[in-house]
Amino acid sequence: MTISIDVTRDAPRIDPRAVLARTTPHPTARETVAQTMAMAWRALVKMRRKPEQFFDVLIQPLLFTAMFAFIFGGAISGSVENYLPVLIPGILAQTALTVCMATGVQLREDMDKGVFDRFKSLPIARFAPLAGPMIADLLRYGIASVLTLLTGLAIGYRPGGGVAGCVAGIALTVVSGWSLAWIFSWLGTLARSAQAVQGYSMMIMFPLTFLSNAFVPAETLPDWLEAFVRVNPVSHVVSAVRALFNEGAVTADVGWALAGCAVVIAVFAPLAVRSYARKM
């Protein structure tokens, strides 16, 4: 007589992540920083091997600056020269917002291709694969901002704030773009595809950019729209960069812009990390 015993029916289920947590020590703060920088280097190498990731960084500043200046300059400010002090800070904000959209799209692409499944088996901090690309993208924001300014200089823009004002304005733009990238990173962990992330991002980008004082003075808008423009965080960034570039002045808008960046990071960075951790 043969007796069969089902040994799997009552056997406890084993979570591989729990086993990994018991067999792998938790990374220290120093190791977490090193692993994050390694992931940032990976993102930079990926950019070098895929130059098309720089199209929005290299082409858009040149195209939008020249197009908006020569098409709208005469109609809005009477001449291209008078419009450039208004336009260049606005293009900077638009470029930073557009460039940081790619952060969420590329994050979703990596998740769809199974790259992050490999990271699950590595004894690394779960925060590193998310934070690394965010650090690498600082280079993209800086390149886009510098190219926008150089394009403006080439067509006649002369910033009154000098070198110091321009450097401060670019630094503020980079910080603003990095803070907004957390929103798109969060969307990248939630959306089902990279195309969906791009669609959601466009719905955020266009209202924030065009319903601001980036391209026209707020005083020329209807009262109800002017009220929204004045509370739009992008408007504070544009006004702050405009004052830094044109006058070299640190106005209250700089403080409002930095405060807005801090609020965005405080809200969306934990959301992105928590949502990403669930995927990992």
Coordinates of N, CA and C in Angstrom, one line a residue, residues 52-70 84 87-100 139-155 170 173 215:
E52 N 19.8 60.4 -28.1 CA 18.5 61.0 -28.3 C 17.8 61.5 -27.0
Q53 N 18.3 61.1 -25.9 CA 17.8 61.6 -24.6 C 18.1 63.0 -24.4
F54 N 19.1 63.6 -25.2 CA 19.4 65.0 -25.1 C 18.8 65.9 -26.1
F55 N 17.9 65.3 -26.9 CA 17.2 66.1 -27.9 C 16.4 67.2 -27.3
D56 N 15.7 66.9 -26.2 CA 14.9 68.0 -25.6 C 15.8 69.0 -24.9
V57 N 17.0 68.6 -24.5 CA 17.9 69.5 -23.9 C 18.6 70.4 -24.9
L58 N 19.0 69.8 -26.0 CA 19.8 70.5 -27.0 C 19.0 71.3 -28.0
I59 N 17.9 70.7 -28.5 CA 17.1 71.3 -29.6 C 16.1 72.3 -29.1
Q60 N 15.4 71.9 -28.0 CA 14.2 72.7 -27.6 C 14.6 74.1 -27.2
P61 N 15.7 74.4 -26.4 CA 16.1 75.7 -26.0 C 16.3 76.6 -27.3
L62 N 17.0 76.0 -28.3 CA 17.3 76.8 -29.5 C 16.0 77.1 -30.2
L63 N 15.2 76.1 -30.4 CA 14.0 76.3 -31.2 C 13.0 77.2 -30.6
F64 N 12.7 77.0 -29.3 CA 11.7 77.8 -28.6 C 12.1 79.3 -28.4
T65 N 13.4 79.4 -28.1 CA 13.9 80.8 -27.9 C 13.8 81.6 -29.1
A66 N 14.3 81.1 -30.2 CA 14.3 81.8 -31.5 C 12.8 82.0 -32.0
M67 N 12.0 80.9 -31.9 CA 10.6 81.0 -32.4 C 9.8 82.0 -31.6
F68 N 9.8 82.0 -30.3 CA 9.0 82.9 -29.5 C 9.5 84.3 -29.7
A69 N 10.8 84.5 -29.8 CA 11.4 85.9 -29.8 C 11.0 86.6 -31.1
F70 N 11.1 85.9 -32.2 CA 10.9 86.6 -33.5 C 9.4 86.6 -33.9
L84 N 13.2 90.2 -25.2 CA 14.1 89.2 -24.7 C 14.2 89.2 -23.2
L87 N 11.3 87.2 -22.2 CA 11.2 85.9 -22.7 C 12.2 84.9 -22.1
I88 N 13.4 85.3 -22.0 CA 14.5 84.3 -21.7 C 14.2 83.6 -20.3
P89 N 13.8 84.4 -19.2 CA 13.5 83.7 -18.0 C 12.3 82.7 -18.2
G90 N 11.3 83.1 -19.0 CA 10.2 82.3 -19.2 C 10.5 81.0 -19.9
I91 N 11.4 81.1 -20.9 CA 11.9 79.9 -21.7 C 12.7 79.0 -20.7
L92 N 13.4 79.6 -19.8 CA 14.2 78.8 -18.9 C 13.2 77.9 -18.0
A93 N 12.2 78.5 -17.5 CA 11.2 77.8 -16.7 C 10.5 76.7 -17.6
Q94 N 10.1 77.1 -18.8 CA 9.5 76.1 -19.6 C 10.4 74.9 -20.0
T95 N 11.7 75.2 -20.3 CA 12.6 74.2 -20.6 C 12.9 73.2 -19.4
A96 N 13.0 73.8 -18.2 CA 13.3 73.0 -17.0 C 12.1 72.1 -16.8
L97 N 10.9 72.6 -17.0 CA 9.7 71.8 -16.7 C 9.6 70.7 -17.8
T98 N 9.9 71.0 -19.0 CA 9.8 70.0 -20.1 C 10.9 68.9 -19.9
V99 N 12.1 69.3 -19.5 CA 13.2 68.4 -19.4 C 12.9 67.4 -18.2
C100 N 12.4 67.9 -17.1 CA 12.1 67.1 -16.0 C 11.0 66.1 -16.2
L139 N 22.4 67.4 -14.5 CA 23.3 67.8 -15.6 C 22.4 68.2 -16.8
R140 N 21.3 67.5 -17.0 CA 20.5 67.9 -18.1 C 19.8 69.2 -17.9
Y141 N 19.4 69.5 -16.7 CA 18.8 70.8 -16.4 C 19.8 71.9 -16.6
G142 N 21.0 71.7 -16.2 CA 22.0 72.7 -16.3 C 22.4 73.0 -17.8
I143 N 22.5 71.9 -18.6 CA 22.8 72.1 -20.0 C 21.7 72.9 -20.7
A144 N 20.4 72.5 -20.4 CA 19.3 73.2 -21.1 C 19.2 74.7 -20.7
S145 N 19.5 75.0 -19.4 CA 19.5 76.4 -19.0 C 20.6 77.2 -19.6
V146 N 21.8 76.6 -19.7 CA 22.9 77.4 -20.3 C 22.7 77.6 -21.7
L147 N 22.2 76.6 -22.5 CA 21.9 76.8 -23.9 C 20.8 77.8 -24.1
T148 N 19.8 77.8 -23.3 CA 18.8 78.9 -23.4 C 19.4 80.3 -23.3
L149 N 20.2 80.5 -22.3 CA 20.8 81.8 -22.1 C 21.8 82.1 -23.3
L150 N 22.5 81.1 -23.7 CA 23.5 81.4 -24.9 C 22.7 81.7 -26.1
T151 N 21.6 81.1 -26.3 CA 20.7 81.4 -27.5 C 20.2 82.9 -27.4
G152 N 19.8 83.2 -26.2 CA 19.3 84.6 -26.0 C 20.5 85.6 -26.3
L153 N 21.7 85.3 -25.8 CA 22.8 86.2 -26.0 C 23.1 86.3 -27.5
A154 N 22.9 85.2 -28.2 CA 23.3 85.2 -29.7 C 22.3 86.1 -30.5
I155 N 21.1 86.3 -30.0 CA 20.1 87.1 -30.7 C 19.9 88.4 -30.1
I170 N 20.3 80.6 -13.2 CA 20.4 79.2 -13.7 C 20.3 78.2 -12.5
T173 N 16.8 77.8 -11.5 CA 16.1 77.1 -12.5 C 16.4 75.6 -12.3
F215 N 5.5 84.3 -20.6 CA 5.6 84.9 -21.9 C 4.8 86.2 -22.1

